[in-house]
Coordinates of C-alpha atoms in Angstrom, one line a residue:
M1 CA 0.0 0.0 0.0
T2 CA 1.1 3.6 -0.7
D3 CA -0.2 6.8 0.8
R4 CA 0.4 8.7 -2.4
L5 CA -2.5 10.7 -3.7
V6 CA -3.4 10.8 -7.4
L7 CA -5.8 13.2 -9.0
V8 CA -7.9 11.7 -11.9
T9 CA -9.8 14.4 -13.7
G10 CA -13.2 13.8 -15.3
G11 CA -14.3 11.0 -12.9
T12 CA -17.4 10.1 -14.9
G13 CA -15.3 9.2 -18.0
F14 CA -14.8 5.7 -19.2
I15 CA -11.0 5.7 -19.3
A16 CA -10.8 7.8 -16.1
Q17 CA -12.8 5.2 -14.2
H18 CA -10.6 2.4 -15.4
C19 CA -7.6 4.5 -14.4
M20 CA -9.1 4.8 -10.9
L21 CA -9.5 1.0 -10.8
V22 CA -5.8 0.5 -11.7
L23 CA -4.7 3.1 -9.1
L24 CA -6.9 1.8 -6.3
N25 CA -5.7 -1.8 -7.0
A26 CA -2.1 -0.6 -6.9
G27 CA -2.7 1.0 -3.4
Y28 CA -2.9 4.7 -4.3
R29 CA -5.5 7.1 -2.9
V30 CA -7.5 8.8 -5.6
R31 CA -9.2 12.2 -5.8
T32 CA -11.4 12.8 -8.8
T33 CA -13.2 15.8 -10.3
V34 CA -16.8 15.9 -11.3
R35 CA -19.0 18.7 -12.5
S36 CA -21.6 17.7 -10.0
L37 CA -21.4 15.8 -6.7
E38 CA -24.7 14.2 -7.6
R39 CA -22.7 11.7 -9.7
E40 CA -20.6 10.5 -6.9
A41 CA -22.8 7.5 -6.2
E42 CA -22.8 6.5 -9.9
V43 CA -19.0 6.7 -10.1
R44 CA -18.7 4.5 -7.0
Q45 CA -21.1 2.0 -8.4
H46 CA -19.2 1.8 -11.7
L47 CA -16.0 1.1 -9.7
K48 CA -17.8 -1.7 -7.8
V49 CA -18.8 -3.2 -11.2
G50 CA -15.1 -3.1 -11.9
G51 CA -14.3 -5.0 -8.7
V52 CA -13.3 -2.2 -6.3
D53 CA -15.2 -0.8 -3.3
A54 CA -13.2 2.4 -3.0
G55 CA -14.5 3.6 0.4
D56 CA -12.6 6.5 1.9
R57 CA -9.6 5.9 -0.5
L58 CA -11.6 7.9 -3.1
S59 CA -12.7 11.5 -2.7
F60 CA -14.5 14.0 -5.0
V61 CA -14.0 17.6 -5.9
V62 CA -16.3 19.8 -8.0
A63 CA -14.3 21.3 -10.9
N64 CA -15.2 22.2 -14.5
L65 CA -12.7 22.6 -17.4
T66 CA -14.3 26.0 -18.3
E67 CA -13.7 27.6 -14.8
D68 CA -10.7 28.2 -12.6
R69 CA -12.7 27.4 -9.5
G70 CA -12.0 24.1 -7.8
W71 CA -8.7 23.2 -9.6
A72 CA -6.3 24.4 -6.9
E73 CA -8.3 22.4 -4.3
A74 CA -8.3 19.4 -6.6
A75 CA -4.5 19.4 -7.1
A76 CA -3.5 20.2 -3.5
G77 CA -1.4 17.5 -1.9
C78 CA -1.3 15.3 -5.0
D79 CA 1.8 13.5 -6.1
Y80 CA 0.5 12.8 -9.6
V81 CA -2.3 13.9 -12.0
M82 CA -4.0 11.8 -14.7
H83 CA -5.8 14.3 -16.8
G84 CA -8.4 12.8 -19.1
A85 CA -11.3 15.3 -18.8
S86 CA -12.1 16.7 -22.2
P87 CA -15.0 17.7 -24.3
T88 CA -16.2 14.7 -26.3
P89 CA -18.8 14.4 -29.1
S90 CA -22.1 15.3 -27.4
G91 CA -24.0 17.1 -30.1
D92 CA -23.8 20.4 -28.1
Q93 CA -20.9 21.8 -30.1
I94 CA -21.9 24.1 -32.9
R95 CA -18.8 26.1 -33.8
E96 CA -15.2 24.7 -34.0
E97 CA -14.3 27.0 -31.1
D98 CA -16.9 25.1 -28.9
W99 CA -14.5 22.1 -29.2
I100 CA -11.1 23.8 -29.1
E101 CA -11.4 26.5 -26.4
P102 CA -12.5 24.2 -23.5
A103 CA -10.0 21.5 -24.6
V104 CA -7.0 23.9 -24.7
N105 CA -7.9 26.1 -21.8
G106 CA -8.9 23.0 -19.7
N107 CA -5.5 21.4 -20.2
L108 CA -3.8 24.7 -19.2
R109 CA -6.0 25.0 -16.1
V110 CA -5.0 21.6 -14.9
L111 CA -1.3 22.0 -15.7
R112 CA -1.2 25.3 -13.8
A113 CA -2.9 23.8 -10.8
A114 CA -0.6 20.8 -10.9
R115 CA 2.5 23.0 -11.2
D116 CA 1.4 25.3 -8.4
A117 CA 0.6 22.3 -6.1
G118 CA 4.1 20.8 -6.6
V119 CA 2.8 17.7 -8.5
K120 CA 5.6 15.6 -9.9
R121 CA 4.1 14.4 -13.2
V122 CA 0.9 14.8 -15.2
V123 CA -0.2 12.0 -17.5
L124 CA -2.3 13.6 -20.2
T125 CA -4.9 11.4 -22.0
S126 CA -4.6 12.7 -25.5
A127 CA -5.8 10.7 -28.5
F128 CA -4.8 9.2 -31.9
G129 CA -6.7 12.2 -33.2
A130 CA -3.6 14.3 -32.3
I131 CA -1.4 12.0 -34.3
G132 CA -2.9 10.3 -37.4
V133 CA -5.6 12.5 -39.1
G134 CA -5.4 15.1 -41.9
H135 CA -2.5 13.4 -43.6
R136 CA -2.1 12.8 -47.3
P137 CA -2.9 9.2 -48.5
D138 CA 0.8 8.6 -49.3
H139 CA 1.9 9.4 -45.7
R140 CA 4.0 6.6 -44.3
R141 CA 2.3 4.0 -42.2
P142 CA 2.0 2.9 -39.5
F143 CA 1.7 6.1 -37.5
D144 CA 3.9 6.5 -34.4
E145 CA 4.5 9.0 -31.7
T146 CA 6.7 11.3 -33.9
D147 CA 3.6 12.1 -36.0
W148 CA 1.2 15.0 -35.4
S149 CA -2.1 15.4 -37.1
D150 CA -1.9 17.7 -40.1
L151 CA -4.5 20.5 -39.4
S152 CA -4.2 21.8 -42.9
G153 CA -5.9 18.6 -44.1
N154 CA -9.5 17.5 -43.6
V155 CA -9.7 17.2 -39.8
A156 CA -12.9 17.1 -37.7
P157 CA -13.3 19.6 -34.8
Y158 CA -12.9 16.8 -32.2
Q159 CA -9.5 15.7 -33.6
K160 CA -8.4 19.3 -34.1
S161 CA -9.2 20.0 -30.4
K162 CA -7.2 17.0 -29.3
T163 CA -4.2 18.1 -31.4
L164 CA -4.2 21.8 -30.3
S165 CA -4.8 21.0 -26.7
E166 CA -1.9 18.5 -26.6
R167 CA 0.4 20.9 -28.4
A168 CA -0.6 23.6 -25.9
S169 CA 0.3 21.3 -23.1
W170 CA 3.8 20.6 -24.3
D171 CA 4.3 24.3 -25.0
F172 CA 3.2 25.1 -21.4
I173 CA 5.7 22.6 -19.9
A174 CA 8.5 24.0 -22.0
R175 CA 7.8 27.7 -21.2
E176 CA 6.4 27.7 -17.7
G177 CA 6.3 24.2 -16.3
N178 CA 8.9 25.0 -13.6
G179 CA 10.0 21.3 -13.3
L180 CA 6.5 19.7 -13.7
E181 CA 6.9 16.6 -15.8
L182 CA 4.4 15.6 -18.6
T183 CA 3.7 12.4 -20.4
S184 CA 0.9 11.8 -22.9
V185 CA -1.0 8.6 -23.7
N186 CA -2.7 8.7 -27.1
P187 CA -5.3 5.9 -27.3
V188 CA -6.8 4.7 -30.6
T189 CA -10.4 3.4 -30.5
V190 CA -10.9 2.2 -27.0
Y191 CA -13.0 -0.9 -26.3
G192 CA -13.0 -3.3 -23.3
P193 CA -15.6 -3.7 -20.5
A194 CA -18.2 -1.0 -20.0
L195 CA -18.9 -0.3 -16.3
G196 CA -22.4 1.2 -16.7
A197 CA -24.7 3.0 -19.0
D198 CA -22.6 6.2 -19.3
Y199 CA -19.9 4.9 -21.7
S200 CA -17.7 6.4 -24.4
H201 CA -18.6 7.1 -28.0
S202 CA -16.2 4.4 -29.1
I203 CA -18.2 1.8 -27.2
R204 CA -21.3 3.2 -28.8
L205 CA -19.9 1.8 -32.1
I206 CA -20.3 -1.8 -30.7
T207 CA -23.7 -1.0 -29.1
N208 CA -25.0 0.3 -32.4
M209 CA -23.8 -2.8 -34.2
L210 CA -25.4 -5.2 -31.6
N211 CA -28.6 -3.2 -31.7
G212 CA -28.9 -3.7 -35.5
Q213 CA -27.5 -0.6 -37.1
P214 CA -28.1 -1.0 -40.8
G215 CA -24.6 -1.5 -42.2
C216 CA -21.0 -0.6 -41.4
L217 CA -19.1 2.6 -42.4
N218 CA -16.1 2.1 -44.7
V219 CA -13.7 3.2 -42.0
N220 CA -10.9 1.4 -40.1
S221 CA -9.0 2.0 -36.9
C222 CA -6.7 0.4 -34.5
C223 CA -8.2 -0.5 -31.2
V224 CA -7.1 -1.2 -27.6
D225 CA -8.6 -2.5 -24.4
V226 CA -9.5 0.2 -21.8
R227 CA -7.8 -1.9 -19.1
D228 CA -4.6 -1.7 -21.0
V229 CA -5.0 2.0 -21.6
A230 CA -5.3 2.4 -17.8
D231 CA -2.3 0.2 -17.2
L232 CA -0.3 2.3 -19.6
H233 CA -1.3 5.4 -17.7
L234 CA 0.1 3.9 -14.5
R235 CA 3.3 3.0 -16.2
A236 CA 3.6 6.4 -17.8
M237 CA 3.0 8.0 -14.3
I238 CA 5.7 6.2 -12.4
D239 CA 8.4 5.1 -14.9
P240 CA 11.4 7.5 -15.2
A241 CA 11.7 6.5 -18.9
A242 CA 8.2 8.0 -19.6
R243 CA 9.2 11.6 -18.7
G244 CA 8.5 14.0 -21.6
E245 CA 7.3 11.1 -23.9
R246 CA 4.2 10.4 -26.0
F247 CA 2.8 6.8 -26.1
L248 CA 0.4 5.5 -28.6
A249 CA -2.0 3.0 -26.8
T250 CA -2.7 0.5 -29.6
V251 CA -2.3 -3.2 -30.4
G252 CA -2.1 -5.1 -33.7
E253 CA -3.2 -3.9 -37.1
S254 CA -6.0 -1.6 -37.8
M255 CA -9.4 -3.2 -38.4
W256 CA -12.2 -2.2 -40.8
M257 CA -15.7 -1.9 -39.2
I258 CA -16.8 -4.8 -41.3
E259 CA -14.1 -7.0 -39.7
V260 CA -15.4 -5.9 -36.3
A261 CA -18.9 -6.9 -37.3
E262 CA -17.8 -10.3 -38.6
L263 CA -15.8 -10.9 -35.4
L264 CA -18.9 -10.2 -33.3
K265 CA -21.0 -12.6 -35.4
Q266 CA -18.4 -15.3 -35.2
R267 CA -17.8 -15.1 -31.5
L268 CA -21.1 -14.2 -30.0
G269 CA -23.5 -16.3 -32.1
K270 CA -27.2 -15.5 -31.3
A271 CA -26.3 -12.4 -29.2
A272 CA -25.0 -10.8 -32.5
E273 CA -27.8 -11.8 -34.7
K274 CA -28.8 -8.2 -35.4
V275 CA -25.2 -7.2 -36.5
S276 CA -25.1 -6.2 -40.1
T277 CA -22.2 -7.1 -42.4
E278 CA -23.3 -4.8 -45.2
V279 CA -21.0 -1.8 -46.0
W280 CA -22.6 1.7 -46.5
P281 CA -21.4 3.1 -49.9
D282 CA -19.1 6.1 -49.3
E283 CA -21.2 8.4 -51.5
Q284 CA -24.3 7.7 -49.4
V285 CA -22.4 8.6 -46.2
R286 CA -21.1 11.8 -47.8
I287 CA -24.7 12.9 -48.8
A288 CA -26.0 12.0 -45.3
G289 CA -23.2 13.9 -43.7
E290 CA -24.4 17.1 -45.3
T291 CA -27.3 17.1 -42.7
N292 CA -26.0 14.8 -40.0
P293 CA -23.1 16.2 -37.9
Q294 CA -21.9 12.8 -36.6
L295 CA -21.6 11.4 -40.1
K296 CA -20.0 14.6 -41.4
A297 CA -17.2 14.0 -38.9
V298 CA -16.7 10.5 -40.3
V299 CA -16.4 11.6 -44.0
P300 CA -12.7 12.6 -43.8
L301 CA -12.0 9.0 -42.4
L302 CA -13.7 7.1 -45.2
D303 CA -11.2 4.6 -46.8
Y304 CA -8.4 6.3 -44.8
D305 CA -5.6 4.0 -43.5
M306 CA -5.3 4.6 -39.7
N307 CA -2.8 1.9 -38.9
A308 CA -0.6 2.8 -35.9
T309 CA 2.0 1.1 -33.7
G310 CA 2.2 0.8 -29.9
K311 CA 5.7 -0.8 -29.9
K312 CA 7.3 2.2 -28.1
A313 CA 5.2 1.6 -25.0
E314 CA 6.0 -2.1 -25.1
R315 CA 9.7 -1.4 -25.6
L316 CA 10.2 1.4 -23.1
L317 CA 7.7 0.6 -20.4
G318 CA 7.2 -3.2 -20.6
W319 CA 3.5 -2.7 -21.6
A320 CA 1.9 -5.9 -22.7
P321 CA -1.7 -5.3 -24.0
R322 CA -4.5 -7.7 -24.7
S323 CA -5.4 -8.7 -28.3
R324 CA -7.7 -6.6 -30.4
E325 CA -10.2 -9.5 -30.4
E326 CA -10.3 -9.6 -26.6
A327 CA -10.9 -5.9 -26.4
I328 CA -13.8 -6.1 -28.8
I329 CA -15.5 -9.2 -27.4
S330 CA -15.1 -8.2 -23.7
C331 CA -16.7 -4.9 -24.6
A332 CA -19.7 -6.7 -26.3
E333 CA -20.0 -9.2 -23.4
S334 CA -20.1 -6.4 -20.8
L335 CA -22.9 -4.6 -22.7
I336 CA -24.9 -7.8 -22.7
Q337 CA -24.2 -8.6 -19.1
L338 CA -25.2 -5.1 -17.9
G339 CA -28.4 -5.1 -19.9
L340 CA -27.4 -2.1 -22.0
L341 CA -28.7 -3.3 -25.4
N342 CA -32.1 -2.8 -26.9
G343 CA -34.6 -5.7 -26.7

């Protein structure tokens, strides 16, 4: 057991909750931020689903990425910070700035609070969206941590916000970090076990398939299990070799959505009977994207090779992630077990 205290921002988030599970299991005390204390019971219940009754080893502070209030209190006395709170696709964002401003300013708020509180290291949950989008088709593959998304290309606002907020974080550390260390973890599509009904937009991809979504988009991505993303956060937090480094959280080759659909049907049998293995024509998606914001964000990714490698984390930090197949199937099984599917 350790008495060290770690702040995990955005405690209602899917990755954040799995990070809390890893930390609590490793003996750390955890403080987490929420926008409302009304969600404390829900977060504690999700952790119980994950096998941990946190008790008084978990505490809550109200803090919002768009306000200074609460962040000094949140960071006070903490040895480390895992910062994953970020605006995600909710449908509320209208202008590009609605994505970018809270992401950039939120990161800077957390970094300032961490620096001022004497925190040793911040592990930033960034994204593949800061690495592998907007590039020309002839860009070398697979993507690795030396790559940054090309914002002069066709980049959706969410990926743009991830790129600009991570860049702003590294710039802050270089200019005014005052000894604060930074490491980033850049996950690809994150699957693995859901803990409750409030899950990530990546898990919604599996939910939609199992609920009978009519067809698959012609897109591919690498994937990773959320338990391994959390494990990588812990390694990035404590290993001296991780200081100042970026780590892609990904395993294996990228998969087309049709391959994910076929895997679900093959492994789940009757539970996957509604899964479609038809592929939507690209032109149909482009037309629908003119009036559907969610599909519009997908259009730049149609038929775009998103292969990436996680070998750096394996080599430097001894990270040993589960297979793509286990990440996908464990995700689907958790949705079934928790009763989160239609019908």
